[in-house]
Short mmCIF file of C-alpha atoms and ligand atoms in Angstrom, two decimals:
data_model
loop_
_atom_site.label_atom_id
_atom_site.label_comp_id
_atom_site.label_asym_id
_atom_site.label_seq_id
_atom_site.Cartn_x
_atom_site.Cartn_y
_atom_site.Cartn_z
CA MET W 1 -4.14 9.04 24.28
CA GLY W 2 -4.61 12.04 22.00
CA TYR W 3 -2.59 13.40 19.11
CA THR W 4 1.10 14.03 19.22
CA ALA W 5 1.97 17.71 19.21
CA GLU W 6 5.34 17.44 17.58
CA THR W 7 6.77 15.11 14.97
CA ARG W 8 10.49 14.42 15.02
CA VAL W 9 12.20 13.45 11.78
CA LEU W 10 15.45 11.47 11.76
CA GLN W 11 17.47 10.68 8.65
CA VAL W 12 18.46 7.04 8.43
CA ASN W 13 20.75 5.23 6.02
CA PRO W 14 18.46 2.83 4.14
CA GLN W 15 21.14 0.19 3.61
CA HIS W 16 23.06 0.49 6.87
CA PRO W 17 20.74 2.05 9.45
CA GLU W 18 22.63 3.93 12.16
CA PRO W 19 22.27 2.02 15.48
CA GLU W 20 21.56 5.21 17.45
CA VAL W 21 18.66 6.10 15.17
CA ILE W 22 17.18 2.62 15.50
CA THR W 23 17.64 2.75 19.29
CA ALA W 24 15.77 6.06 19.44
CA ALA W 25 12.92 4.71 17.29
CA ALA W 26 12.67 1.49 19.29
CA GLY W 27 12.46 3.59 22.47
CA VAL W 28 9.46 5.50 21.08
CA LEU W 29 7.73 2.22 20.16
CA ARG W 30 8.49 0.68 23.57
CA ALA W 31 6.89 3.69 25.25
CA GLY W 32 3.69 3.12 23.26
CA GLY W 33 4.40 5.81 20.63
CA LEU W 34 4.08 5.86 16.84
CA VAL W 35 7.02 5.65 14.43
CA ALA W 36 6.69 5.93 10.66
CA PHE W 37 9.41 3.92 8.93
CA PRO W 38 10.39 2.93 5.40
CA THR W 39 9.66 -0.52 4.01
CA GLU W 40 10.41 -1.78 0.50
CA THR W 41 6.70 -1.45 -0.44
CA VAL W 42 5.53 1.81 1.17
CA TYR W 43 6.14 3.64 4.48
CA GLY W 44 4.45 2.07 7.51
CA LEU W 45 2.93 3.80 10.54
CA GLY W 46 4.18 1.55 13.32
CA ALA W 47 3.19 0.74 16.90
CA ASN W 48 3.83 -2.18 19.26
CA ALA W 49 1.51 -4.91 17.94
CA LEU W 50 1.03 -6.35 21.44
CA ASP W 51 -0.05 -3.01 23.00
CA SER W 52 -3.72 -2.31 22.30
CA GLN W 53 -3.46 1.35 23.42
CA ALA W 54 -0.62 1.95 20.97
CA ILE W 55 -2.72 0.32 18.24
CA GLU W 56 -5.59 2.68 19.05
CA ARG W 57 -3.25 5.60 18.41
CA ILE W 58 -2.67 4.33 14.86
CA TYR W 59 -6.38 4.49 14.12
CA LEU W 60 -6.60 8.00 15.58
CA ALA W 61 -3.59 9.23 13.63
CA LYS W 62 -4.77 7.79 10.32
CA ARG W 63 -8.37 8.89 10.91
CA ARG W 64 -9.00 5.29 9.97
CA PRO W 65 -12.46 3.87 10.60
CA ALA W 66 -12.45 1.11 13.19
CA TYR W 67 -13.22 -1.67 10.71
CA ASP W 68 -9.94 -1.80 8.82
CA PRO W 69 -7.50 -4.33 10.31
CA LEU W 70 -3.71 -3.81 10.43
CA ILE W 71 -0.70 -5.86 9.34
CA ALA W 72 1.68 -7.18 12.03
CA HIS W 73 5.30 -6.99 10.83
CA VAL W 74 7.62 -9.69 12.15
CA TYR W 75 11.36 -10.28 12.36
CA ASP W 76 11.34 -14.07 12.08
CA PHE W 77 9.09 -17.10 11.77
CA ALA W 78 9.09 -17.63 15.54
CA GLN W 79 7.05 -14.41 15.84
CA VAL W 80 4.52 -15.81 13.37
CA GLN W 81 4.07 -18.77 15.68
CA GLN W 82 3.46 -16.35 18.56
CA LEU W 83 0.81 -14.36 16.71
CA ALA W 84 -1.02 -17.04 14.74
CA ILE W 85 -2.48 -20.51 15.31
CA ASP W 86 -3.49 -23.39 13.03
CA LEU W 87 -0.83 -22.51 10.43
CA PRO W 88 -1.61 -24.37 7.20
CA GLU W 89 1.17 -26.43 5.62
CA ILE W 90 1.54 -23.99 2.72
CA ALA W 91 2.76 -21.30 5.17
CA ARG W 92 6.29 -22.73 5.33
CA PRO W 93 7.05 -22.93 1.60
CA LEU W 94 5.37 -19.57 0.98
CA THR W 95 7.39 -17.77 3.63
CA GLU W 96 10.63 -19.54 2.70
CA HIS W 97 10.13 -18.42 -0.88
CA PHE W 98 8.81 -14.87 -0.54
CA TRP W 99 9.96 -13.60 2.89
CA PRO W 100 11.36 -11.23 3.73
CA GLY W 101 9.40 -9.35 1.07
CA PRO W 102 6.16 -7.80 -0.18
CA LEU W 103 3.81 -10.63 0.87
CA THR W 104 1.24 -10.51 3.68
CA LEU W 105 -0.42 -13.69 4.95
CA VAL W 106 -3.70 -13.88 6.87
CA PHE W 107 -3.84 -16.58 9.58
CA LYS W 108 -6.06 -17.49 12.51
CA ARG W 109 -5.15 -15.10 15.36
CA ALA W 110 -3.64 -16.37 18.63
CA PRO W 111 -5.86 -15.54 21.64
CA HIS W 112 -3.37 -13.20 23.40
CA VAL W 113 -2.92 -10.92 20.37
CA PRO W 114 -4.92 -7.68 20.84
CA GLU W 115 -8.24 -7.92 19.08
CA SER W 116 -7.89 -4.29 17.99
CA ILE W 117 -5.15 -5.21 15.49
CA ALA W 118 -7.74 -7.17 13.51
CA GLN W 119 -10.77 -5.12 14.53
CA GLY W 120 -12.65 -8.06 15.97
CA LEU W 121 -11.83 -10.55 13.19
CA ASP W 122 -10.45 -13.85 14.53
CA THR W 123 -7.52 -13.56 12.11
CA VAL W 124 -4.25 -11.66 11.88
CA ALA W 125 -2.33 -10.43 8.81
CA ILE W 126 1.45 -10.89 9.01
CA ARG W 127 4.36 -9.70 6.88
CA MET W 128 8.15 -9.97 7.18
CA PRO W 129 9.51 -6.84 5.49
CA ALA W 130 12.87 -6.89 3.69
CA HIS W 131 13.88 -3.24 4.18
CA PRO W 132 17.01 -3.01 6.39
CA VAL W 133 15.48 -0.18 8.48
CA ALA W 134 12.29 -2.16 9.15
CA ARG W 135 14.32 -5.26 9.98
CA ALA W 136 16.66 -3.37 12.32
CA LEU W 137 13.68 -1.86 14.12
CA LEU W 138 12.01 -5.27 14.53
CA ASP W 139 15.28 -6.76 15.74
CA GLN W 140 15.87 -3.98 18.25
CA THR W 141 12.34 -3.93 19.76
CA GLY W 142 11.91 -7.71 19.91
CA PHE W 143 8.15 -7.36 19.46
CA PRO W 144 6.06 -7.45 16.28
CA ILE W 145 5.15 -4.02 14.89
CA ALA W 146 1.62 -3.27 13.71
CA ALA W 147 1.75 -0.92 10.75
CA PRO W 148 -0.69 0.18 8.11
CA SER W 149 0.54 2.34 5.24
CA ALA W 150 1.56 5.75 6.64
CA ASN W 151 -1.08 7.86 4.90
CA THR W 152 -4.37 9.33 6.06
CA PHE W 153 -7.31 7.05 5.33
CA THR W 154 -8.16 6.83 1.57
CA ARG W 155 -5.12 8.93 0.49
CA PRO W 156 -2.45 7.36 -1.75
CA SER W 157 0.08 5.42 0.35
CA ALA W 158 3.25 7.27 1.31
CA THR W 159 6.41 6.23 -0.52
CA THR W 160 8.68 8.94 0.95
CA ALA W 161 9.04 10.62 4.35
CA ALA W 162 7.75 13.85 2.77
CA HIS W 163 4.48 12.08 1.88
CA VAL W 164 4.19 10.83 5.45
CA LEU W 165 4.59 14.38 6.78
CA GLU W 166 2.07 15.70 4.25
CA ASP W 167 -0.60 13.49 5.87
CA LEU W 168 0.60 12.83 9.42
CA GLN W 169 2.64 15.82 10.64
CA GLY W 170 1.72 16.33 14.29
CA ARG W 171 0.02 12.93 14.47
CA VAL W 172 3.09 10.66 14.67
CA ASP W 173 5.95 10.89 17.19
CA LEU W 174 8.84 10.07 14.89
CA VAL W 175 9.41 9.67 11.14
CA LEU W 176 12.48 7.76 9.96
CA ASP W 177 13.50 9.21 6.61
CA GLY W 178 15.25 6.47 4.66
CA GLY W 179 14.51 7.74 1.14
CA ALA W 180 11.97 6.42 -1.35
CA SER W 181 10.45 2.94 -1.13
CA THR W 182 11.80 0.81 -3.96
CA ILE W 183 8.59 -1.06 -4.89
CA GLY W 184 6.17 1.81 -4.25
CA LEU W 185 3.05 -0.41 -4.16
CA GLU W 186 1.79 -2.29 -1.11
CA SER W 187 2.29 -5.98 -0.41
CA THR W 188 0.18 -8.77 -1.90
CA VAL W 189 -2.30 -10.01 0.74
CA ILE W 190 -3.27 -13.70 0.74
CA ASP W 191 -5.92 -15.19 3.01
CA LEU W 192 -4.59 -18.58 4.16
CA THR W 193 -7.65 -19.29 6.32
CA GLN W 194 -9.57 -20.16 3.15
CA ASP W 195 -8.95 -23.30 1.11
CA PRO W 196 -7.83 -22.75 -1.58
CA PRO W 197 -6.15 -19.50 -0.47
CA VAL W 198 -7.43 -16.23 -1.92
CA ILE W 199 -5.58 -13.06 -2.93
CA LEU W 200 -7.31 -10.20 -1.13
CA ARG W 201 -5.05 -7.51 -2.58
CA PRO W 202 -2.66 -7.81 -5.56
CA GLY W 203 0.72 -6.24 -4.78
CA GLY W 204 4.48 -6.56 -4.86
CA VAL W 205 4.60 -10.37 -5.15
CA LEU W 206 3.16 -11.42 -8.50
CA LEU W 207 0.19 -13.71 -8.99
CA GLU W 208 2.17 -15.59 -11.64
CA ASP W 209 4.95 -16.37 -9.12
CA LEU W 210 2.53 -17.38 -6.36
CA LYS W 211 0.75 -19.82 -8.66
CA GLY W 212 3.97 -21.83 -8.82
CA LEU W 213 3.37 -22.73 -5.16
CA ILE W 214 -0.45 -22.49 -5.04
CA PRO W 215 -1.81 -23.48 -8.46
CA GLN W 216 -5.46 -23.06 -7.34
CA LEU W 217 -4.86 -19.56 -5.94
CA ALA W 218 -7.82 -17.28 -6.67
CA VAL W 219 -8.09 -13.48 -6.76
CA ASN W 220 -11.01 -12.42 -4.56
CA PRO W 221 -13.70 -12.31 -7.25
CA LYS W 222 -15.97 -9.99 -5.28
CA TYR W 223 -13.65 -7.10 -4.67
CA LEU W 224 -14.38 -5.13 -7.80
CA SER W 225 -18.15 -5.03 -7.52
CA ASN W 226 -18.59 -5.08 -3.76
CA PRO W 227 -17.72 -1.74 -2.15
CA MET W 228 -17.27 -3.25 1.35
CA PRO W 229 -16.41 -6.96 1.23
CA SER W 230 -16.19 -8.43 4.69
CA ALA W 231 -13.17 -10.67 3.93
CA SER W 232 -10.75 -7.75 3.71
CA PRO W 233 -12.30 -4.42 4.58
CA GLY W 234 -9.25 -2.59 3.18
CA MET W 235 -10.38 -3.75 -0.25
CA MET W 236 -13.14 -1.17 -0.28
CA ILE W 237 -13.29 0.60 -3.57
CA LYS W 238 -12.45 4.19 -2.60
CA HIS W 239 -8.86 3.88 -1.55
CA TYR W 240 -5.50 5.25 -2.61
CA SER W 241 -7.29 8.35 -3.92
CA PRO W 242 -5.82 11.73 -4.58
CA ARG W 243 -8.08 14.75 -3.96
CA ALA W 244 -8.45 15.34 -7.69
CA ASN W 245 -11.08 13.43 -9.63
CA VAL W 246 -9.33 10.47 -11.28
CA MET W 247 -10.66 9.62 -14.76
CA LEU W 248 -9.56 6.11 -15.72
CA PHE W 249 -9.81 5.28 -19.44
CA ASP W 250 -9.92 1.77 -20.87
CA GLY W 251 -10.12 0.40 -24.44
CA PRO W 252 -7.90 0.08 -27.53
CA ILE W 253 -4.88 2.28 -26.87
CA GLU W 254 -5.09 4.48 -30.01
CA VAL W 255 -8.73 5.36 -29.24
CA VAL W 256 -7.99 5.85 -25.55
CA LEU W 257 -5.22 8.36 -26.27
CA ILE W 258 -7.54 10.38 -28.52
CA ALA W 259 -10.34 10.29 -25.93
CA MET W 260 -7.95 11.41 -23.20
CA ALA W 261 -6.64 14.33 -25.28
CA ASP W 262 -10.21 15.38 -26.21
CA THR W 263 -11.35 15.20 -22.60
CA ALA W 264 -8.34 17.19 -21.42
CA GLN W 265 -9.02 19.87 -24.03
CA ARG W 266 -12.71 20.13 -23.05
CA LEU W 267 -11.97 20.34 -19.33
CA ILE W 268 -9.27 22.96 -19.84
CA ALA W 269 -11.66 25.01 -22.02
CA ASN W 270 -14.04 24.90 -19.04
CA GLY W 271 -11.38 26.38 -16.78
CA LYS W 272 -10.31 23.14 -15.09
CA LYS W 273 -6.73 22.26 -14.15
CA VAL W 274 -5.94 18.91 -15.75
CA GLY W 275 -3.15 16.46 -14.98
CA ILE W 276 -2.26 13.51 -17.19
CA LEU W 277 -0.38 10.44 -16.00
CA THR W 278 1.10 8.86 -19.08
CA LEU W 279 3.75 6.56 -20.45
CA GLU W 280 6.97 8.02 -21.81
CA GLU W 281 6.20 6.96 -25.38
CA GLU W 282 2.68 8.45 -25.20
CA ALA W 283 3.48 11.88 -23.76
CA VAL W 284 3.73 13.37 -27.27
CA HIS W 285 -0.05 12.89 -27.69
CA PHE W 286 -0.70 15.45 -24.97
CA THR W 287 1.76 18.25 -25.67
CA GLY W 288 0.37 21.72 -26.29
CA LEU W 289 -2.94 21.09 -24.47
CA GLY W 290 -2.02 23.03 -21.35
CA ALA W 291 -2.30 19.96 -19.13
CA ARG W 292 0.29 19.09 -16.49
CA ILE W 293 1.86 15.90 -17.83
CA ILE W 294 3.71 13.38 -15.67
CA SER W 295 5.44 10.49 -17.40
CA LEU W 296 5.42 7.36 -15.26
CA GLY W 297 8.01 5.53 -17.34
CA LYS W 298 8.27 3.23 -20.33
CA ARG W 299 5.40 0.80 -20.97
CA GLU W 300 7.48 -2.31 -20.34
CA ASP W 301 9.08 -0.94 -17.16
CA LEU W 302 6.28 -1.78 -14.75
CA SER W 303 8.57 -1.66 -11.70
CA GLN W 304 9.40 1.96 -12.48
CA ILE W 305 5.70 2.79 -13.03
CA GLY W 306 4.75 1.10 -9.74
CA ARG W 307 7.51 2.93 -7.87
CA VAL W 308 6.40 6.43 -8.93
CA LEU W 309 2.59 6.05 -9.25
CA PHE W 310 1.48 7.23 -5.79
CA GLY W 311 4.04 10.04 -5.74
CA ALA W 312 2.80 11.27 -9.14
CA MET W 313 -0.80 11.44 -7.87
CA ARG W 314 0.36 13.35 -4.82
CA ALA W 315 2.44 15.74 -6.94
CA LEU W 316 -0.64 16.61 -9.01
CA ASP W 317 -2.69 17.14 -5.83
CA VAL W 318 -0.13 19.58 -4.49
CA GLN W 319 -0.61 21.61 -7.68
CA GLY W 320 -4.36 21.83 -7.09
CA ILE W 321 -5.27 19.76 -10.14
CA ASP W 322 -9.04 19.17 -10.62
CA ALA W 323 -8.94 16.05 -12.79
CA ILE W 324 -6.27 13.39 -13.34
CA LEU W 325 -6.53 11.50 -16.63
CA VAL W 326 -4.86 8.10 -16.87
CA HIS W 327 -5.38 4.87 -18.81
CA ASN W 328 -5.59 1.33 -17.57
CA PHE W 329 -2.79 -1.24 -17.60
CA GLU W 330 -2.84 -4.85 -18.70
CA LYS W 331 -3.20 -7.14 -15.72
CA ILE W 332 0.06 -8.95 -16.34
CA GLY W 333 2.84 -9.07 -13.74
CA LEU W 334 2.92 -5.91 -11.66
CA GLY W 335 0.21 -4.54 -14.02
CA GLU W 336 -2.32 -6.39 -11.86
CA ALA W 337 -1.46 -4.30 -8.79
CA ILE W 338 -1.09 -1.09 -10.82
CA SER W 339 -4.58 -1.48 -12.37
CA ASP W 340 -6.00 -2.30 -8.96
CA ARG W 341 -4.63 0.94 -7.45
CA LEU W 342 -5.80 3.00 -10.45
CA LEU W 343 -9.29 1.53 -10.22
CA ARG W 344 -9.49 2.39 -6.52
CA ALA W 345 -8.10 5.88 -7.11
CA ALA W 346 -10.93 6.30 -9.63
CA SER W 347 -13.44 5.04 -7.01
CA GLY W 348 -14.22 2.08 -9.27
CA ARG W 349 -15.38 4.15 -12.26
CA VAL W 350 -13.93 3.27 -15.65
CA ILE W 351 -14.50 5.27 -18.83
CA ARG W 352 -14.68 2.70 -21.62
CA VAL W 353 -14.04 3.85 -25.17
CA GLU W 354 -14.39 1.72 -28.32
O1 TXA Y 401 3.02 -3.21 1.94
C1 TXA Y 401 2.21 -3.18 2.86
O2 TXA Y 401 1.42 -4.10 3.08
C2 TXA Y 401 2.22 -1.94 3.77
C3 TXA Y 401 3.55 -1.91 4.52
C4 TXA Y 401 3.62 -0.80 5.53
O3 TXA Y 401 3.76 -3.16 5.14
N1 TXA Y 401 1.13 -1.95 4.66
C5 TXA Y 401 -0.17 -1.77 4.25
O4 TXA Y 401 -1.09 -1.81 5.27
O5 TXA Y 401 -0.48 -1.57 3.10
P1 TXA Y 401 -2.58 -1.34 5.10
O6 TXA Y 401 -3.13 -1.37 6.47
O7 TXA Y 401 -2.64 -0.06 4.40
O8 TXA Y 401 -3.24 -2.48 4.27
C6 TXA Y 401 -3.43 -3.75 4.85
C7 TXA Y 401 -4.33 -4.60 4.04
C8 TXA Y 401 -5.73 -4.02 4.01
O9 TXA Y 401 -6.28 -4.28 2.74
C9 TXA Y 401 -6.43 -4.81 5.12
O10 TXA Y 401 -7.83 -4.87 4.99
C10 TXA Y 401 -5.79 -6.17 4.95
O11 TXA Y 401 -4.44 -5.88 4.63
N2 TXA Y 401 -5.86 -6.92 6.20
C11 TXA Y 401 -5.22 -6.67 7.35
N3 TXA Y 401 -5.56 -7.54 8.29
C12 TXA Y 401 -6.43 -8.40 7.73
C13 TXA Y 401 -7.14 -9.55 8.20
N4 TXA Y 401 -7.02 -9.97 9.44
N5 TXA Y 401 -7.96 -10.17 7.32
C14 TXA Y 401 -8.08 -9.74 6.05
N6 TXA Y 401 -7.43 -8.67 5.55
C15 TXA Y 401 -6.62 -8.00 6.38
MG1 MG Y 402 -3.25 1.42 3.28
#
């Protein structure tokens, strides 16, 4: 099936989704169509996870290469037992603790689940989202919904319906507009087929909290150096990138701020349009340079920073910015996921200053 000619947009109440809107969306999914919908992490581009033709349409719409597997979203644990086999014992406590929520678990795939969801891997990634719209949709359809983030391949994930339309207008049948995602960063992905389990992608559920249940939990040590690890192809380094060149600075903060201001000045003198993503308390270092400055929030408010990060990159892109300057975050709490997304946006290049 080819591209959709027209994209419908329906407003939906994020707390109390209107039944008629959910019925309409479920109808599109049942007919094999694509529906973009809000989740608490980012917007998802959904299709019936048990319909391999519908799954193919996701790859076409995203312009996603055929090696990146998708997450199956479920309504309850019974659906996990339909999709996966050989569940390890840790699955129960993990899901009881963190579901519904921003945690994705990789299991061995059940034989009847379309291979295309996992692109030939013998595994399947599963998440139970908490967002009332996502839950209502899963409840109404009765089948699991395959959904990657609703952005074009390598673009920052969409955290609003407007972002979805920016990338996917004309390529998705229906967009449910339920306002901005509250977390703004994707789920944490854990591979439970390895022992001990491995974090393939840091995200909304914190490493520190997971270690309470899995003390030996490791973060995939290869993902920074290896551009295409086979364990989780979505971990490839160029990901979540705006069109502008992202320059990621790292080092002692006072020196970093000076280096960023100098670099901005030099680029602007060379006729470049420069954007700076900064913390509220640091913005003063960049006034008067002629750069477009976006404050992400206060240093200690990592949830706020995570919520607005992708939108800020997109906002600078819309303004035709050539270079985005930003500095790294400490890998504590949500800082782990934020640094991960910044590193990918910068295609793995870090500018270290002493
Ligand atoms: O928060 C989220 O996870 C959002 C919302 C919509 O649920 N979804 C999302 O999907 O970010 P996507 O497709 O953009 O990222 C899924 C990640 C990728 O890194 C992918 O490689 C990994 O999960 N993944 C999916 N299936 C896998 C599998 N069978 N084995 C290993 N990694 C897998
Ligand atoms: Mg994605």
